[in-house]
Coordinates of C-alpha atoms and ligand atoms in Angstrom, one line a residue:
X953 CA 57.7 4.8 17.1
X954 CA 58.3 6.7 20.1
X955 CA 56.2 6.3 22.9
X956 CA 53.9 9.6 23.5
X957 CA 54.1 12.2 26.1
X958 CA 51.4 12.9 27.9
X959 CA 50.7 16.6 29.6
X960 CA 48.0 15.7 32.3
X961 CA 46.0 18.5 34.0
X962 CA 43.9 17.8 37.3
X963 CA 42.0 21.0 39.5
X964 CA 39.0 19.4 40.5
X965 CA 39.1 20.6 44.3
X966 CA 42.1 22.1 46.4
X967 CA 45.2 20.7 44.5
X968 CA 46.6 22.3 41.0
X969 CA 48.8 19.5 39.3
X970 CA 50.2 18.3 36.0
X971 CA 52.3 15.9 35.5
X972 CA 53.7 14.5 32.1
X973 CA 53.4 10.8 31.5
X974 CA 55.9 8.7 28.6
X975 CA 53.7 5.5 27.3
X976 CA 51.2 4.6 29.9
X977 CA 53.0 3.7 32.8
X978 CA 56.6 5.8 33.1
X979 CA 56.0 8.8 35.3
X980 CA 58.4 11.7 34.0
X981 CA 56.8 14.4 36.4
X982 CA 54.0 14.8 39.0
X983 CA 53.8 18.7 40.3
X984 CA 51.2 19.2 42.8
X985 CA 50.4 22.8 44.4
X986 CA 47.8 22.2 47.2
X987 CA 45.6 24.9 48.7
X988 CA 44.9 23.2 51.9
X989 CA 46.9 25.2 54.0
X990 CA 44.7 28.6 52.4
X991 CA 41.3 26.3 52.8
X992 CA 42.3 25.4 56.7
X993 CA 40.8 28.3 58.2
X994 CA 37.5 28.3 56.6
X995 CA 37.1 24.3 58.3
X996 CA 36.6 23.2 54.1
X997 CA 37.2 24.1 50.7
X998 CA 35.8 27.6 49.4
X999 CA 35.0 27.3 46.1
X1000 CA 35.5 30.8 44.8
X1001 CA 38.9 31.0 46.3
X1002 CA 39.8 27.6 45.0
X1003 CA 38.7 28.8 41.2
X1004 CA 41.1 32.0 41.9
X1005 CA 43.8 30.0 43.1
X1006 CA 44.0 27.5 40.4
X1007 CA 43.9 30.4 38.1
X1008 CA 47.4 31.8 39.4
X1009 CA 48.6 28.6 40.0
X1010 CA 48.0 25.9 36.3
X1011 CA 50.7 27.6 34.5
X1012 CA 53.5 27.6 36.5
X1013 CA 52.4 24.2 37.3
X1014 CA 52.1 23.3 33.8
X1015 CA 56.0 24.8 32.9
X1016 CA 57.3 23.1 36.5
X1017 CA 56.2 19.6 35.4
X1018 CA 57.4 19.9 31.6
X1019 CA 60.5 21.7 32.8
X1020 CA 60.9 18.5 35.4
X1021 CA 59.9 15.9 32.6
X1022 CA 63.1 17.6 30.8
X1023 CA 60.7 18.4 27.5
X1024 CA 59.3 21.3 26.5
X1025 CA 55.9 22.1 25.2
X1026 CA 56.6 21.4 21.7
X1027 CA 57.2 17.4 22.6
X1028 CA 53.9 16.9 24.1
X1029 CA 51.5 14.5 21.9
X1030 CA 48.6 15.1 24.1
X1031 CA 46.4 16.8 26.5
X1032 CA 44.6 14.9 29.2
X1033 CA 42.5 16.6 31.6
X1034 CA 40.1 16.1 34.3
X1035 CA 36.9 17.3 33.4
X1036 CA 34.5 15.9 36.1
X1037 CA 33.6 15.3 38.9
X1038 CA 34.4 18.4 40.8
X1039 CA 34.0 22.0 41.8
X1040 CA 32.9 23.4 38.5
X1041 CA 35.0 26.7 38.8
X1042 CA 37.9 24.6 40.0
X1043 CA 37.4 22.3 36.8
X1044 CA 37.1 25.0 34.3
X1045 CA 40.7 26.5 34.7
X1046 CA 42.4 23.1 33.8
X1047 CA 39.8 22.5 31.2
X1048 CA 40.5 26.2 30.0
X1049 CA 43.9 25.5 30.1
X1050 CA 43.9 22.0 28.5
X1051 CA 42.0 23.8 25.4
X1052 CA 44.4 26.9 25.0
X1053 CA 47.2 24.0 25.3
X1054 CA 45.8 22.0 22.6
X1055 CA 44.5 24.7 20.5
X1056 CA 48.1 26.4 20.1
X1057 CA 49.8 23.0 20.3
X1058 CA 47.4 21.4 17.6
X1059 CA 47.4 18.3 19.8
X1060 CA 44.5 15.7 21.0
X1061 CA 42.6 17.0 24.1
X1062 CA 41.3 13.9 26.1
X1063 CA 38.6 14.9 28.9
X1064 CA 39.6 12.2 31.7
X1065 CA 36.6 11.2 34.5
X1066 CA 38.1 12.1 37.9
X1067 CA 37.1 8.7 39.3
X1068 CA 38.4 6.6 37.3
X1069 CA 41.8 8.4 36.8
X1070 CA 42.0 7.6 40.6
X1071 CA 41.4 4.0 39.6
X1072 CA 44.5 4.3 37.2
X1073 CA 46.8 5.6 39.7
X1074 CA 47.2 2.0 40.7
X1075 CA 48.6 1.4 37.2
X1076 CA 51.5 3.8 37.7
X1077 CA 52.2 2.1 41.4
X1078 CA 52.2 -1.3 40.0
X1079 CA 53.6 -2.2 36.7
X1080 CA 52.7 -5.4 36.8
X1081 CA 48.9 -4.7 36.9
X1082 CA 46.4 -5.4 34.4
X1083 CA 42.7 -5.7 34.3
X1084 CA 40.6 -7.6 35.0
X1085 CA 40.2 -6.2 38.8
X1086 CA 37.6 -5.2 41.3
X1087 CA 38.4 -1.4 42.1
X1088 CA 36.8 0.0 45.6
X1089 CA 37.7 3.9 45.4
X1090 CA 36.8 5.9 48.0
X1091 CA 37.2 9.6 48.0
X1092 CA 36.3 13.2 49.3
X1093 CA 32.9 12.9 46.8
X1094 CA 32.6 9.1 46.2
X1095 CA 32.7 5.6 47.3
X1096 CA 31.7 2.8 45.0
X1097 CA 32.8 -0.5 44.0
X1098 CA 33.5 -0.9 39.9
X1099 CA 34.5 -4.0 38.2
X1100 CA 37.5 -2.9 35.4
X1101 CA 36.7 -5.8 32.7
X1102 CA 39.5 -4.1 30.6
X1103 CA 41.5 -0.5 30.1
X1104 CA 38.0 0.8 28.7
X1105 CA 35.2 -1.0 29.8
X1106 CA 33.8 -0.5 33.6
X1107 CA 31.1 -1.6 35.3
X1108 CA 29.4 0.1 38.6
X1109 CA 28.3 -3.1 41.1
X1110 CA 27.1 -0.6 43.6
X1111 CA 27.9 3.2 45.1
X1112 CA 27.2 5.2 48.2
X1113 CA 23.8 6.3 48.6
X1114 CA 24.0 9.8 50.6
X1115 CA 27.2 10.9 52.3
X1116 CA 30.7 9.6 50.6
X1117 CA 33.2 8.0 53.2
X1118 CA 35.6 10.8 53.2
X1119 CA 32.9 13.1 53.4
X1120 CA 32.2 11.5 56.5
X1121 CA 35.8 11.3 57.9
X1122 CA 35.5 15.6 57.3
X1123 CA 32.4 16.0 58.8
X1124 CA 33.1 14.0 62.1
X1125 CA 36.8 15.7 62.3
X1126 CA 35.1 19.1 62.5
X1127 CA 32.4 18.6 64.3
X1128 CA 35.6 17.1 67.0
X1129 CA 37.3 20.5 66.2
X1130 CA 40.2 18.6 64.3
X1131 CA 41.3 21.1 60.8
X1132 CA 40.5 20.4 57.6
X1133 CA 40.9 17.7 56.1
X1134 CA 39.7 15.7 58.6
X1135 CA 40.9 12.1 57.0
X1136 CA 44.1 11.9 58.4
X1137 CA 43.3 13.6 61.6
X1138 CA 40.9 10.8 62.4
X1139 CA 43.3 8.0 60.7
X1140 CA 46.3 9.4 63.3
X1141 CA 43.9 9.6 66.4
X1142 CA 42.5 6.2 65.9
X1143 CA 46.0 4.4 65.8
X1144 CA 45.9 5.6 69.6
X1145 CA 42.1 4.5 70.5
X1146 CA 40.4 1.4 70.7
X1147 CA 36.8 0.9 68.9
X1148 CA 35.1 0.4 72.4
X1149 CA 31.6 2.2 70.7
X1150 CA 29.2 0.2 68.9
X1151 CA 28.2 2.6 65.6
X1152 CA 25.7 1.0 63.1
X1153 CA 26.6 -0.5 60.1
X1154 CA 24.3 0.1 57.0
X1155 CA 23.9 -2.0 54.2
X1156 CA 25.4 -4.8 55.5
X1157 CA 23.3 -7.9 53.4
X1158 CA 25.1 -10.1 51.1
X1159 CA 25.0 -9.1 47.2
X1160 CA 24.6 -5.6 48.6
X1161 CA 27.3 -3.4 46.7
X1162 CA 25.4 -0.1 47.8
X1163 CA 26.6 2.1 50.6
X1164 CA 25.5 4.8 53.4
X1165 CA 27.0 7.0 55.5
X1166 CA 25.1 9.0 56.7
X1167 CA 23.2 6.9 59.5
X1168 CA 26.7 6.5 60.9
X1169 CA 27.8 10.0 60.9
X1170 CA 24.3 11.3 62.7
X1171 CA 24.9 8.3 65.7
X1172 CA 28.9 9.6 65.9
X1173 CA 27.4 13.0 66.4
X1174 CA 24.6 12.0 68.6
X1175 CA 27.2 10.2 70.5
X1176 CA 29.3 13.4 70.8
X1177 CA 26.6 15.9 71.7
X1178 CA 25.2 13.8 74.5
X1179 CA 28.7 12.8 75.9
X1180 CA 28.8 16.6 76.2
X1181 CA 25.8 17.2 77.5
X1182 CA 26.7 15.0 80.4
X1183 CA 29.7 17.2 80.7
X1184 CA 31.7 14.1 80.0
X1185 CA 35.0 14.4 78.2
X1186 CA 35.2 13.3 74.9
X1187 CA 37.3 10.0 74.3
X1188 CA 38.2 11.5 70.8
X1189 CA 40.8 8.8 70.6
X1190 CA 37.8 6.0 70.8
X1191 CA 35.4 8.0 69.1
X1192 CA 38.1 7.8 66.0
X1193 CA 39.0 4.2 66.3
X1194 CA 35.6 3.5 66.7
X1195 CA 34.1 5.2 64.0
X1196 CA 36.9 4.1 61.3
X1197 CA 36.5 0.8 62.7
X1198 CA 32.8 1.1 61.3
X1199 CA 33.9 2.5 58.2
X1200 CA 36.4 0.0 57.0
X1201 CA 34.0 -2.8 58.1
X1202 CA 32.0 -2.0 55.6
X1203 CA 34.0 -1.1 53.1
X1204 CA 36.4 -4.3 53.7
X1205 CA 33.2 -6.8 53.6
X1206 CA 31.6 -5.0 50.5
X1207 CA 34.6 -4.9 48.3
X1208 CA 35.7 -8.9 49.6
X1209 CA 31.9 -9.7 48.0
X1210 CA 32.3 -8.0 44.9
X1211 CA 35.5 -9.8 43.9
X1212 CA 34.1 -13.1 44.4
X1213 CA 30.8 -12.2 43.1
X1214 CA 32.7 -10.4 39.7
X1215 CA 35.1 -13.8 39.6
X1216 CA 38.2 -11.6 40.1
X1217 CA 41.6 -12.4 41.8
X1218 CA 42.7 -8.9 42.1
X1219 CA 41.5 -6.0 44.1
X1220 CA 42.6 -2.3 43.8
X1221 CA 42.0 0.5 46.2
X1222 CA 41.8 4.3 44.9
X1223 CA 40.6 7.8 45.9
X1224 CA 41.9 9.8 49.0
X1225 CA 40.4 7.2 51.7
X1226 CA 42.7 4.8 50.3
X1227 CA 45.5 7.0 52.0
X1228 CA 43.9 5.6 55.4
X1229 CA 46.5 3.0 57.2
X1230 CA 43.7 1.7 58.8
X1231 CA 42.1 0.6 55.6
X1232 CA 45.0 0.1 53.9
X1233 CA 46.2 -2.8 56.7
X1234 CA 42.7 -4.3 57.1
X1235 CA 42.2 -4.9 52.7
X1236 CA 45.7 -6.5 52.9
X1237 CA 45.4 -8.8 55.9
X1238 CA 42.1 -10.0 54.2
X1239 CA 43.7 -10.3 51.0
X1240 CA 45.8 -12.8 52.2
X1241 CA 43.2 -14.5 53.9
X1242 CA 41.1 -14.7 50.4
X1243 CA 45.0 -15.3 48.4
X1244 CA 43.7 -12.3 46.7
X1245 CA 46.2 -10.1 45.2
X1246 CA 45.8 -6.6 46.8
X1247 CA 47.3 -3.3 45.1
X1248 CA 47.1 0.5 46.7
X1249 CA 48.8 3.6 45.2
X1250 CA 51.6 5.2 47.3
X1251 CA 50.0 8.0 49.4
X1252 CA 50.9 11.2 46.8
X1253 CA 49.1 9.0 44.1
X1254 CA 46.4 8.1 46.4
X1255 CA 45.1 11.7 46.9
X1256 CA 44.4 14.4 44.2
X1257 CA 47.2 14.2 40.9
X1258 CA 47.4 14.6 37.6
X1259 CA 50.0 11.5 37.2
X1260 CA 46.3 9.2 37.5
X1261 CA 44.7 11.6 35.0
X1262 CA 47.4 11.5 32.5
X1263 CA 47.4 7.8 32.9
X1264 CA 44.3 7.1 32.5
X1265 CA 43.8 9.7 29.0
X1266 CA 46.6 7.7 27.7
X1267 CA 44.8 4.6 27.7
X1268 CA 41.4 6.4 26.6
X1269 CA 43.6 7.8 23.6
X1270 CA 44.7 4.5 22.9
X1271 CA 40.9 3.2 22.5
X1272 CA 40.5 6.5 20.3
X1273 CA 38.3 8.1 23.5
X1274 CA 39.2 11.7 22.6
X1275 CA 37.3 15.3 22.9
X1276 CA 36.6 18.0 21.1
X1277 CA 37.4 22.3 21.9
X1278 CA 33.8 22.0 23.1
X1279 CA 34.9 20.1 26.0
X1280 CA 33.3 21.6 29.1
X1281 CA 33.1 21.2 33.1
X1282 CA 30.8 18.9 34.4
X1283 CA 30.7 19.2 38.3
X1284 CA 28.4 16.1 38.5
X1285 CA 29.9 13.6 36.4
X1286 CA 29.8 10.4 37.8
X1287 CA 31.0 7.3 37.6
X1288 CA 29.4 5.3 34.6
X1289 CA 29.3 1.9 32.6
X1290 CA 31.8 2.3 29.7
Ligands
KG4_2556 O1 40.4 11.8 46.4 P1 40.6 13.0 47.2 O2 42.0 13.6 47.4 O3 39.7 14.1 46.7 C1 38.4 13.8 46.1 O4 38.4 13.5 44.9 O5 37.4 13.9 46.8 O6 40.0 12.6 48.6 C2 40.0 13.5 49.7 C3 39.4 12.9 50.9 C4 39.1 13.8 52.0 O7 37.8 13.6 52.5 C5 40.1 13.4 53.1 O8 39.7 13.6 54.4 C6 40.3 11.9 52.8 O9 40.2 11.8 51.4 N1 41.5 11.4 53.3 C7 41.5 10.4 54.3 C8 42.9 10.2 54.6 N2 43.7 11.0 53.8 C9 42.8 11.7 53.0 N3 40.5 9.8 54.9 C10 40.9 8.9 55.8 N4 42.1 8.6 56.2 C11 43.2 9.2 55.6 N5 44.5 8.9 55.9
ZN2557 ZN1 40.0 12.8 44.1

């Protein structure tokens, strides 16, 4: 039999994408239309012009990344979709589409959680990779440690209490004046600072999986508004490096724990953070340290896609995880024990 063709959808924020996926691992297309530079001048993401957006955008997406694939329509076995977490006008033009797609197509419709299709963009980097593994995703909305026992069965050691990590990256970049989004802005200007400023940590004790960010980001923003008021000028090169510095601590010593504490040998980074060279370099100078093998997606796979959602509806599929035309939105979806 020949391996199926998956037509994955993703519009959960800024980024309109499909990609079509043969089997589970061989990547025929990945089309990605971002809205960042239409976002830029409001300092985030607007969710009414997002919805609009994707709405012109999904089906010339959709054609581009068949018509790349070299298929058409009619090949496609399935229809994976993100569905959740997200922007819930965002998420209902790809779920809308999905539907009409597998409605007229009379083809399985598989509603994919966002999270853990970042988690399965490592599969598609690495074809070498398979569970058991300690995933540490960190994105725009989340940050959490989960332990992937196998394809379909996750558990959640421990997530962010209050403010995600990314979220925190964007809120310090603005409040610096850097544009949206403010994750590589930071990343670039702390590769030219040093981390001479001592920012808290939270959450630090040992079999502590849980995170917080948002005692940090107040004490980088304290920092900034009373350097001002002194009419000093801000060291924003410092104030990156430093802050990062704080991030990644955490995040490196959390995620370390969880893999010996889960029994693992193998840790995967995922979610937009993960695009972070800082990060990046830190998990894989440990990883040697620990001789534990390390894996990150390439930085288009890293941020929003639908090559990750494809991926990971084509393993759901093959566990029989399918959905119904009833399939709807769910901005709050989170990431859960399966
Ligand atoms: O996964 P993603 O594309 O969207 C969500 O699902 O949230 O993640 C977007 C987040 C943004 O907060 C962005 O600032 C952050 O990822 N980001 C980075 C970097 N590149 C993107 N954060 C730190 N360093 C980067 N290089
Ligand atoms: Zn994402």
């Amino acid at each position: 039999m020949q391996a199926k063709l998956t037509l994955g959808i993703e519009s959960s924020c800024d980024e309109t994408s499909a990609a079509v996926l043969r089997g589970g691992r061989e990547l025929l297309s990945n089309v990605i239309s971002t809205q960042i530079p239409v976002h830029q001048k409001f300092g985030g993401v607007v969710p009414e012009i997002a919805s609009r957006k994707h709405i012109v955008n999904i089906m010339p997406v959709i054609d581009e990344a068949v018509r790349q694939a070299g298929v058409t329509l009619a090949d496609i076995d399935q229809v994976a979709v993100t569905y959740g977490p997200g922007l819930v006008g965002a998420l209902l033009v790809g779920v809308s589409a999905a539907k009409g797609l597998a409605f007229a197509l009379d083809k399985p419709l598989i509603g994919v959680n966002h999270l853990e299709g970042h988690i399965f963009a490592n599969f598609l980097a690495a074809p070498e990779l398979e569970p058991p593994f300690m995933a540490l995703v960190v994105s725009g909305g989340h940050t959490a440690l989960v332990d992937v026992r196998d394809y379909n069965t996750f558990h959640l050691m421990g997530q962010t209490r209050d403010d995600a990590a990314g979220e925190a990256f964007d809120k310090i970049a603005r409040v610096m004046g850097l544009p949206y989004p403010g994750g590589p802005r930071i990343d670039a200007l702390a590769q030219e600072g040093q981390p001479t400023i001592d920012f808290p940590e939270a959450l630090v004790g040992k079999g502590n999986y849980e995170f917080s960010f948002s005692g940090l980001k107040s004490a980088v923003l304290n920092y900034i508004n009373s350097e001002k008021m002194k009419g000093h000028e801000l060291n924003k090169k410092d104030i990156a490096a430093s802050f990062q510095h704080a991030v990644i601590d955490v995040l490196v010593g959390k995620a370390f724990e969880a893999v010996k504490e889960a029994g693992r040998d193998t840790l995967v980074l995922a979610g937009g953070v993960a695009a972070n060279s800082g990060l990046e370099a830190r998990l894989r100078a440990e990883a040697a340290r620990q001789h534990v093998k390390f894996y990150y997606p390439s930085k288009i796979l890293c941020t929003d896609n639908a090559a990750m959602i494809a991926c990971r509806g084509y393993y759901q599929a093959e566990a029989g995880h399918y959905s119904d035309l009833y399939l709807n939105a769910v901005p709050g979806l989170d990431l859960e024990e399966r």
